[in-house]
Amino acid sequence: MSETTDSETVKIRGLGARGDGIAADGTPVPYTLPGERAEIRREARRAALLGVAQASPDRVAPFCPYYMRCGGCRTQHLARPAELAWKRDLVAQALSQARLDVTPGPAIDAHGAGRRRLTLHVREIGGRAEAGLMAARSHALVPIDHCPITVPALHPAPEVARRLAAPLGHGRKPLDVAVTATDQGLDVDLRGHGPVSAGVGAALVRIAGELGLARLSLHGERLMEAEPVSVTADGPAAATRLYPAPGGFLQATAAGQATLCDLTLAALGPRIRRVADLFAGCGPLTLAIARTAAVHAVESDAAALAGLERAARAAAGLRKISSERRDLFRRPLLPPELDAFDAVVFDPPRAGAEAQARQLAAARVPLVIGIACDAGTFARDAATLVAGGYRLETVTPVDQFRHSGHVEMVGVFRRETARRR
């Protein structure tokens, strides 16, 4: 299809999964909203927005100076109540496509103080290193001073990334810098660079000291750590310290993590005695559940599991916690193992828990709680459990990813039929 410079006015009929408005003929039109009349220029399979002739009542003024250049946010122009309704609809559509007869509850706003994790890209532009985020559907870098949707502690992250890039070649090679706000300060993991010489390593450590970083690592390998890096999580009875691995996974917002824990504990109730926490990570769910029940935590990443075990040793008033390092994609827990538990909680990566869901469907576990960050893979795994005799009682969307198409969800499954052996 050839590109054209002719403009036209179209009516926007809906909002797509990535936050683009969808014209009546199905063309995605970024930064538009349902009901709007927009002037566009068609570009291959998409359209560029030239102006809005008739605005939606849900349109608000974006707050970020980089909006429509940076590709990180797609819906800052959408009022918050409408955005939460859209997130709920994304989950509802995925469930419907999987033929699951359940209506998701209202989406919970879990943005809180902002995102506490950010991955920046460093590239050489005009002979100097620049740090920022990528433009939408592009490898072009948008340099930024700070990201407004993050917690204030992350606002210095672009300058930190630029400083650390200097010993590694000033951005001549693509460099990714993952930064997490922790109790001790910024935790930085450098990615995209091979092993470094002793001299370069020493230079990085010196800069980390000058910047007051809590920890610096290269592809998860510690270069420096002034003291054990932790993140305080508010638990149901007392605050708990988590010890995330260098460059390891942590929920995007503190409010999101707390909301997922609260929903999980409410579903488990007070009578559950033994729980399996699968894909446990550094242990936020494990530690929360252990206030009232014994927990067996299963995780494939050794560093994350070590952090979980450290947190468990440091916390007071917990029931028994056992742990197991195991790749649940290749070696899921089998029905004889699963049947030892009153409940199973699983919180897998975006790819979902397909292999583990099949084993759960063949087991006798009375209660399963599934947490997911991808509506499609959640619906797939949920359909497997339902086909195996579970009833999907509730699905609660949790939005800790404002202004994007990402949404978390928590599903509660109860076994309806006894399995025959």
Short mmCIF file of C-alpha atoms in Angstrom, two decimals:
data_model
loop_
_atom_site.label_atom_id
_atom_site.label_comp_id
_atom_site.label_asym_id
_atom_site.label_seq_id
_atom_site.Cartn_x
_atom_site.Cartn_y
_atom_site.Cartn_z
CA MET A 1 0.00 0.00 0.00
CA SER A 2 1.54 3.31 -1.00
CA GLU A 3 1.85 6.19 1.44
CA THR A 4 -0.28 9.28 0.82
CA THR A 5 -0.15 12.83 2.16
CA ASP A 6 -3.89 13.49 1.70
CA SER A 7 -5.79 14.27 4.91
CA GLU A 8 -9.29 13.17 5.81
CA THR A 9 -11.67 13.25 8.77
CA VAL A 10 -12.72 9.99 10.40
CA LYS A 11 -14.99 8.96 13.28
CA ILE A 12 -13.37 6.99 16.11
CA ARG A 13 -15.51 4.05 17.15
CA GLY A 14 -13.45 2.41 19.90
CA LEU A 15 -10.20 2.10 21.81
CA GLY A 16 -7.78 -0.66 20.85
CA ALA A 17 -5.78 -2.93 23.14
CA ARG A 18 -2.70 -0.70 22.91
CA GLY A 19 -4.58 2.52 23.54
CA ASP A 20 -4.97 3.67 19.94
CA GLY A 21 -8.33 4.94 18.79
CA ILE A 22 -9.93 2.74 16.12
CA ALA A 23 -11.55 4.44 13.15
CA ALA A 24 -14.81 3.16 11.66
CA ASP A 25 -12.89 1.25 8.98
CA GLY A 26 -10.60 -0.37 11.57
CA THR A 27 -7.58 1.89 11.10
CA PRO A 28 -5.62 2.58 14.32
CA VAL A 29 -5.34 6.30 15.06
CA PRO A 30 -2.99 7.04 18.00
CA TYR A 31 -4.03 9.58 20.66
CA THR A 32 -7.73 9.59 19.78
CA LEU A 33 -10.77 8.50 21.79
CA PRO A 34 -14.12 6.86 21.04
CA GLY A 35 -16.71 9.26 19.66
CA GLU A 36 -14.16 11.77 18.39
CA ARG A 37 -13.89 13.13 14.89
CA ALA A 38 -10.23 13.25 13.96
CA GLU A 39 -8.32 14.66 11.03
CA ILE A 40 -5.73 12.10 9.93
CA ARG A 41 -3.18 11.30 7.29
CA ARG A 42 -2.98 7.65 6.34
CA GLU A 43 0.46 6.05 6.56
CA ALA A 44 0.55 2.42 5.38
CA ARG A 45 -1.64 0.46 7.82
CA ARG A 46 -1.91 3.22 10.40
CA ALA A 47 -2.82 6.87 10.52
CA ALA A 48 -1.10 9.96 11.87
CA LEU A 49 -3.24 12.34 13.91
CA LEU A 50 -3.34 15.87 12.46
CA GLY A 51 -6.02 17.28 14.77
CA VAL A 52 -9.20 16.58 16.71
CA ALA A 53 -12.27 18.24 15.17
CA GLN A 54 -14.69 16.98 17.83
CA ALA A 55 -13.26 15.99 21.21
CA SER A 56 -14.56 13.35 23.59
CA PRO A 57 -15.75 14.49 27.04
CA ASP A 58 -13.21 11.96 28.38
CA ARG A 59 -10.29 13.87 26.84
CA VAL A 60 -7.92 15.55 29.31
CA ALA A 61 -4.69 17.50 28.91
CA PRO A 62 -1.56 15.30 29.01
CA PHE A 63 0.85 16.21 31.81
CA CYS A 64 4.14 14.92 30.39
CA PRO A 65 6.31 17.15 28.15
CA TYR A 66 7.45 14.06 26.22
CA TYR A 67 3.96 12.74 25.49
CA MET A 68 3.33 11.80 21.84
CA ARG A 69 7.10 11.58 21.34
CA CYS A 70 8.01 8.95 23.94
CA GLY A 71 6.33 5.60 23.32
CA GLY A 72 6.00 4.67 26.99
CA CYS A 73 2.55 6.18 27.57
CA ARG A 74 -0.37 5.90 25.17
CA THR A 75 -3.39 7.24 27.05
CA GLN A 76 -2.44 10.33 29.06
CA HIS A 77 -5.19 12.14 27.15
CA LEU A 78 -7.82 9.78 28.63
CA ALA A 79 -9.57 10.67 31.90
CA ARG A 80 -8.80 8.25 34.73
CA PRO A 81 -12.35 6.80 35.21
CA ALA A 82 -12.56 6.09 31.49
CA GLU A 83 -9.09 4.51 31.52
CA LEU A 84 -10.06 2.17 34.35
CA ALA A 85 -13.22 1.19 32.44
CA TRP A 86 -11.08 0.49 29.35
CA LYS A 87 -8.73 -1.73 31.38
CA ARG A 88 -11.71 -3.69 32.68
CA ASP A 89 -12.99 -4.06 29.11
CA LEU A 90 -9.62 -5.45 27.96
CA VAL A 91 -9.91 -8.20 30.57
CA ALA A 92 -13.58 -8.82 29.72
CA GLN A 93 -12.78 -9.19 26.02
CA ALA A 94 -10.03 -11.73 26.70
CA LEU A 95 -12.31 -13.78 28.95
CA SER A 96 -15.11 -13.67 26.38
CA GLN A 97 -12.80 -14.80 23.57
CA ALA A 98 -11.82 -17.78 25.73
CA ARG A 99 -15.55 -18.51 26.29
CA LEU A 100 -15.30 -17.95 30.02
CA ASP A 101 -18.62 -16.94 31.54
CA VAL A 102 -17.47 -14.43 34.15
CA THR A 103 -17.78 -10.68 34.37
CA PRO A 104 -14.67 -8.97 35.75
CA GLY A 105 -15.10 -6.58 38.65
CA PRO A 106 -14.23 -2.89 38.45
CA ALA A 107 -10.56 -2.19 37.86
CA ILE A 108 -8.66 -1.11 40.97
CA ASP A 109 -6.37 1.90 40.64
CA ALA A 110 -2.99 0.74 41.99
CA HIS A 111 -0.71 3.45 40.61
CA GLY A 112 -0.09 4.85 44.08
CA ALA A 113 2.96 7.13 44.29
CA GLY A 114 4.13 6.00 40.85
CA ARG A 115 6.25 3.34 39.24
CA ARG A 116 9.30 2.32 41.22
CA ARG A 117 11.06 0.59 38.31
CA LEU A 118 12.24 2.07 35.02
CA THR A 119 14.39 0.81 32.16
CA LEU A 120 16.19 3.54 30.27
CA HIS A 121 18.12 3.27 27.01
CA VAL A 122 21.42 5.03 26.41
CA ARG A 123 22.48 5.87 22.86
CA GLU A 124 25.02 8.22 21.32
CA ILE A 125 23.37 11.24 19.71
CA GLY A 126 25.46 14.08 18.31
CA GLY A 127 28.64 12.71 19.85
CA ARG A 128 27.31 12.48 23.41
CA ALA A 129 25.47 9.88 25.44
CA GLU A 130 21.74 10.51 25.86
CA ALA A 131 19.39 8.55 28.13
CA GLY A 132 15.69 8.18 27.60
CA LEU A 133 12.87 6.03 26.27
CA MET A 134 12.05 4.82 22.79
CA ALA A 135 9.57 6.51 20.51
CA ALA A 136 6.45 4.52 19.69
CA ARG A 137 7.08 1.72 17.16
CA SER A 138 10.61 3.00 16.60
CA HIS A 139 14.23 2.52 17.60
CA ALA A 140 14.64 6.28 17.87
CA LEU A 141 15.59 7.47 21.35
CA VAL A 142 13.66 10.26 23.07
CA PRO A 143 16.05 11.80 25.63
CA ILE A 144 14.31 12.75 28.88
CA ASP A 145 15.12 14.73 31.99
CA HIS A 146 12.88 12.49 34.15
CA CYS A 147 9.79 10.32 33.78
CA PRO A 148 6.78 11.95 35.50
CA ILE A 149 4.90 8.67 36.11
CA THR A 150 7.68 7.32 38.35
CA VAL A 151 8.22 7.91 42.06
CA PRO A 152 10.32 11.03 42.75
CA ALA A 153 13.27 8.87 43.82
CA LEU A 154 13.62 7.75 40.18
CA HIS A 155 13.71 11.25 38.72
CA PRO A 156 17.54 11.35 38.70
CA ALA A 157 17.68 8.07 36.75
CA PRO A 158 18.49 9.57 33.30
CA GLU A 159 21.51 11.44 34.69
CA VAL A 160 22.60 8.28 36.51
CA ALA A 161 22.35 6.33 33.24
CA ARG A 162 24.38 8.93 31.34
CA ARG A 163 27.12 8.97 33.95
CA LEU A 164 27.41 5.18 34.04
CA ALA A 165 27.56 5.00 30.25
CA ALA A 166 30.85 6.93 30.13
CA PRO A 167 33.24 4.04 31.01
CA LEU A 168 31.29 1.76 28.66
CA GLY A 169 31.75 3.89 25.54
CA HIS A 170 29.38 6.85 25.96
CA GLY A 171 26.47 5.08 24.32
CA ARG A 172 28.26 4.07 21.13
CA LYS A 173 26.94 0.59 21.85
CA PRO A 174 23.26 0.28 22.83
CA LEU A 175 22.99 0.12 26.61
CA ASP A 176 19.92 -0.54 28.76
CA VAL A 177 19.86 0.69 32.34
CA ALA A 178 17.27 -0.82 34.71
CA VAL A 179 16.76 1.36 37.78
CA THR A 180 14.73 0.48 40.87
CA ALA A 181 13.94 2.72 43.84
CA THR A 182 14.79 0.88 47.08
CA ASP A 183 15.01 1.70 50.78
CA GLN A 184 18.76 2.31 50.45
CA GLY A 185 18.64 4.35 47.23
CA LEU A 186 18.80 3.50 43.53
CA ASP A 187 19.52 -0.08 42.47
CA VAL A 188 20.97 -0.12 38.93
CA ASP A 189 21.50 -3.06 36.57
CA LEU A 190 23.39 -2.42 33.32
CA ARG A 191 22.36 -4.56 30.36
CA GLY A 192 23.50 -4.95 26.78
CA HIS A 193 27.23 -4.87 27.47
CA GLY A 194 29.57 -7.83 27.72
CA PRO A 195 32.10 -8.50 30.49
CA VAL A 196 34.15 -5.47 31.49
CA SER A 197 37.84 -5.14 32.29
CA ALA A 198 39.06 -4.56 35.83
CA GLY A 199 39.71 -0.92 34.98
CA VAL A 200 36.21 -0.33 33.60
CA GLY A 201 34.67 -2.15 36.56
CA ALA A 202 36.62 0.05 38.97
CA ALA A 203 35.48 3.19 37.11
CA LEU A 204 31.84 2.07 37.31
CA VAL A 205 32.15 1.40 41.04
CA ARG A 206 33.74 4.82 41.58
CA ILE A 207 30.89 6.56 39.72
CA ALA A 208 28.32 4.50 41.63
CA GLY A 209 29.89 5.76 44.86
CA GLU A 210 29.83 9.36 43.66
CA LEU A 211 26.15 8.98 42.75
CA GLY A 212 25.31 7.33 46.07
CA LEU A 213 23.84 4.22 44.46
CA ALA A 214 22.63 1.43 46.70
CA ARG A 215 23.76 -1.28 44.28
CA LEU A 216 25.27 -1.58 40.82
CA SER A 217 25.24 -4.76 38.78
CA LEU A 218 26.04 -5.86 35.25
CA HIS A 219 23.52 -8.35 33.87
CA GLY A 220 22.62 -9.31 37.43
CA GLU A 221 26.23 -9.71 38.61
CA ARG A 222 26.99 -7.38 41.53
CA LEU A 223 29.72 -4.80 41.02
CA MET A 224 29.02 -3.00 44.30
CA GLU A 225 26.47 -3.09 47.12
CA ALA A 226 27.00 -0.85 50.11
CA GLU A 227 24.53 -2.83 52.23
CA PRO A 228 21.85 -5.43 51.49
CA VAL A 229 19.32 -3.77 49.20
CA SER A 230 15.71 -4.05 50.36
CA VAL A 231 12.24 -2.77 49.66
CA THR A 232 9.79 -2.38 52.52
CA ALA A 233 6.36 -3.85 51.85
CA ASP A 234 3.34 -3.13 54.01
CA GLY A 235 1.96 -6.46 55.15
CA PRO A 236 -1.38 -7.35 56.73
CA ALA A 237 0.10 -7.20 60.22
CA ALA A 238 3.50 -5.52 59.92
CA ALA A 239 5.93 -4.15 57.40
CA THR A 240 8.13 -6.76 55.73
CA ARG A 241 11.46 -6.26 53.99
CA LEU A 242 11.88 -7.80 50.56
CA TYR A 243 15.33 -8.43 49.10
CA PRO A 244 15.02 -8.28 45.29
CA ALA A 245 17.84 -9.80 43.25
CA PRO A 246 20.10 -7.51 41.20
CA GLY A 247 18.09 -6.67 38.11
CA GLY A 248 15.35 -8.97 39.41
CA PHE A 249 11.59 -8.71 39.15
CA LEU A 250 9.54 -6.47 41.41
CA GLN A 251 5.95 -5.33 40.92
CA ALA A 252 5.83 -2.01 39.10
CA THR A 253 4.31 -0.05 42.00
CA ALA A 254 4.21 -0.51 45.75
CA ALA A 255 0.45 0.02 45.63
CA GLY A 256 0.14 -2.70 42.99
CA GLN A 257 2.07 -5.17 45.09
CA ALA A 258 -0.03 -4.37 48.18
CA THR A 259 -3.27 -4.72 46.19
CA LEU A 260 -2.29 -8.11 44.77
CA CYS A 261 -1.38 -9.33 48.28
CA ASP A 262 -4.65 -8.03 49.73
CA LEU A 263 -6.77 -9.70 47.04
CA THR A 264 -4.88 -12.98 47.46
CA LEU A 265 -5.28 -13.01 51.24
CA ALA A 266 -8.98 -12.18 50.98
CA ALA A 267 -9.49 -15.11 48.60
CA LEU A 268 -7.54 -17.52 50.80
CA GLY A 269 -9.47 -16.64 53.95
CA PRO A 270 -8.44 -17.51 57.52
CA ARG A 271 -8.93 -21.29 57.41
CA ILE A 272 -6.37 -22.24 54.77
CA ARG A 273 -3.44 -24.04 56.39
CA ARG A 274 -0.97 -24.95 53.60
CA VAL A 275 -0.37 -22.98 50.40
CA ALA A 276 1.94 -23.36 47.39
CA ASP A 277 3.20 -20.06 45.96
CA LEU A 278 4.38 -20.78 42.42
CA PHE A 279 6.63 -18.34 40.51
CA ALA A 280 7.29 -16.82 43.93
CA GLY A 281 10.04 -14.37 42.92
CA CYS A 282 11.59 -12.59 45.91
CA GLY A 283 8.57 -13.51 48.00
CA PRO A 284 6.01 -10.70 48.46
CA LEU A 285 3.07 -13.13 48.31
CA THR A 286 4.90 -15.85 50.23
CA LEU A 287 5.63 -13.53 53.14
CA ALA A 288 2.12 -12.09 53.20
CA ILE A 289 0.48 -15.54 53.16
CA ALA A 290 2.87 -16.86 55.82
CA ARG A 291 1.24 -14.57 58.39
CA THR A 292 -1.61 -17.10 58.56
CA ALA A 293 -0.57 -20.27 56.68
CA ALA A 294 2.45 -22.45 55.95
CA VAL A 295 3.84 -21.73 52.47
CA HIS A 296 5.93 -23.70 50.00
CA ALA A 297 7.56 -21.19 47.61
CA VAL A 298 8.72 -22.38 44.17
CA GLU A 299 10.93 -20.19 41.97
CA SER A 300 13.46 -20.90 39.21
CA ASP A 301 15.75 -17.91 39.77
CA ALA A 302 18.39 -18.70 42.39
CA ALA A 303 19.07 -15.06 43.29
CA ALA A 304 15.37 -14.32 43.78
CA LEU A 305 14.98 -17.42 45.92
CA ALA A 306 17.97 -16.39 48.04
CA GLY A 307 16.31 -13.03 48.60
CA LEU A 308 13.08 -14.72 49.62
CA GLU A 309 14.89 -16.96 52.10
CA ARG A 310 16.74 -13.97 53.56
CA ALA A 311 13.49 -12.05 54.01
CA ALA A 312 11.84 -15.06 55.64
CA ARG A 313 14.69 -15.39 58.16
CA ALA A 314 14.48 -11.69 59.03
CA ALA A 315 10.69 -11.52 59.43
CA ALA A 316 8.97 -12.29 62.73
CA GLY A 317 5.68 -14.03 63.39
CA LEU A 318 5.55 -16.16 60.23
CA ARG A 319 4.33 -19.71 59.79
CA LYS A 320 6.67 -22.26 58.25
CA ILE A 321 8.14 -21.30 54.85
CA SER A 322 9.85 -23.91 52.66
CA SER A 323 11.37 -23.16 49.28
CA GLU A 324 12.29 -25.02 46.12
CA ARG A 325 14.23 -23.98 43.06
CA ARG A 326 12.40 -25.36 40.05
CA ASP A 327 11.64 -24.36 36.45
CA LEU A 328 7.84 -24.56 36.37
CA PHE A 329 7.74 -24.12 32.60
CA ARG A 330 9.73 -27.33 32.05
CA ARG A 331 8.95 -29.16 35.27
CA PRO A 332 5.62 -28.06 36.73
CA LEU A 333 4.38 -29.45 40.03
CA LEU A 334 2.44 -32.66 39.35
CA PRO A 335 -0.95 -33.63 40.82
CA PRO A 336 0.48 -35.81 43.64
CA GLU A 337 2.58 -32.84 44.75
CA LEU A 338 -0.20 -30.29 44.33
CA ASP A 339 -2.74 -32.34 46.26
CA ALA A 340 -0.76 -31.79 49.47
CA PHE A 341 -1.94 -28.15 49.52
CA ASP A 342 -5.21 -26.50 50.52
CA ALA A 343 -4.61 -23.77 47.95
CA VAL A 344 -2.20 -22.86 45.17
CA VAL A 345 -1.25 -19.33 44.11
CA PHE A 346 0.54 -18.74 40.81
CA ASP A 347 1.94 -15.47 39.47
CA PRO A 348 3.90 -16.25 36.29
CA PRO A 349 5.67 -13.97 33.81
CA ARG A 350 3.78 -12.57 30.82
CA ALA A 351 3.97 -15.92 29.00
CA GLY A 352 1.59 -17.39 31.57
CA ALA A 353 1.59 -20.78 33.27
CA GLU A 354 0.36 -23.11 30.52
CA ALA A 355 2.20 -26.25 31.64
CA GLN A 356 1.41 -25.69 35.31
CA ALA A 357 -2.25 -24.96 34.58
CA ARG A 358 -2.59 -28.35 32.88
CA GLN A 359 -1.25 -30.08 35.99
CA LEU A 360 -3.53 -28.06 38.27
CA ALA A 361 -6.49 -29.04 36.11
CA ALA A 362 -5.65 -32.69 36.81
CA ALA A 363 -5.17 -32.19 40.56
CA ARG A 364 -7.59 -32.02 43.50
CA VAL A 365 -6.55 -28.65 44.94
CA PRO A 366 -9.77 -27.02 46.18
CA LEU A 367 -8.69 -23.39 45.64
CA VAL A 368 -6.43 -21.80 43.04
CA ILE A 369 -5.61 -18.10 42.77
CA GLY A 370 -4.12 -16.97 39.49
CA ILE A 371 -2.36 -13.63 39.06
CA ALA A 372 -1.34 -12.42 35.62
CA CYS A 373 -0.10 -9.35 33.77
CA ASP A 374 -1.37 -10.46 30.35
CA ALA A 375 -5.10 -10.88 29.76
CA GLY A 376 -4.63 -13.28 26.85
CA THR A 377 -2.42 -15.81 28.63
CA PHE A 378 -4.53 -15.51 31.79
CA ALA A 379 -7.67 -16.37 29.79
CA ARG A 380 -5.89 -19.32 28.16
CA ASP A 381 -4.77 -20.74 31.51
CA ALA A 382 -8.15 -20.01 33.08
CA ALA A 383 -9.90 -21.97 30.31
CA THR A 384 -7.62 -24.93 31.06
CA LEU A 385 -8.58 -24.85 34.74
CA VAL A 386 -12.29 -24.49 33.97
CA ALA A 387 -12.14 -27.43 31.55
CA GLY A 388 -10.55 -29.43 34.38
CA GLY A 389 -13.46 -28.82 36.75
CA TYR A 390 -12.77 -25.44 38.32
CA ARG A 391 -15.25 -22.59 38.51
CA LEU A 392 -13.82 -19.14 37.89
CA GLU A 393 -15.52 -17.21 40.67
CA THR A 394 -14.11 -13.73 40.28
CA VAL A 395 -11.64 -11.77 38.18
CA THR A 396 -10.38 -8.43 39.48
CA PRO A 397 -8.38 -6.13 37.18
CA VAL A 398 -5.59 -4.21 38.92
CA ASP A 399 -4.11 -1.19 37.14
CA GLN A 400 -0.56 -0.42 38.19
CA PHE A 401 0.39 0.49 34.61
CA ARG A 402 -1.31 3.83 34.04
CA HIS A 403 -1.43 5.21 30.50
CA SER A 404 -0.54 1.89 28.85
CA GLY A 405 -2.39 -1.16 27.59
CA HIS A 406 -1.00 -3.36 30.37
CA VAL A 407 -3.25 -4.56 33.16
CA GLU A 408 -2.82 -7.00 36.02
CA MET A 409 -5.60 -9.35 37.14
CA VAL A 410 -6.40 -11.73 39.97
CA GLY A 411 -8.67 -14.74 39.36
CA VAL A 412 -10.16 -17.01 42.02
CA PHE A 413 -10.88 -20.63 41.01
CA ARG A 414 -12.71 -23.24 43.11
CA ARG A 415 -12.92 -26.89 42.22
CA GLU A 416 -16.46 -27.97 41.38
CA THR A 417 -16.00 -31.62 40.47
CA ALA A 418 -13.91 -34.38 42.03
CA ARG A 419 -11.18 -35.76 39.82
CA ARG A 420 -11.23 -39.42 38.95
CA ARG A 421 -7.98 -41.29 39.24
#
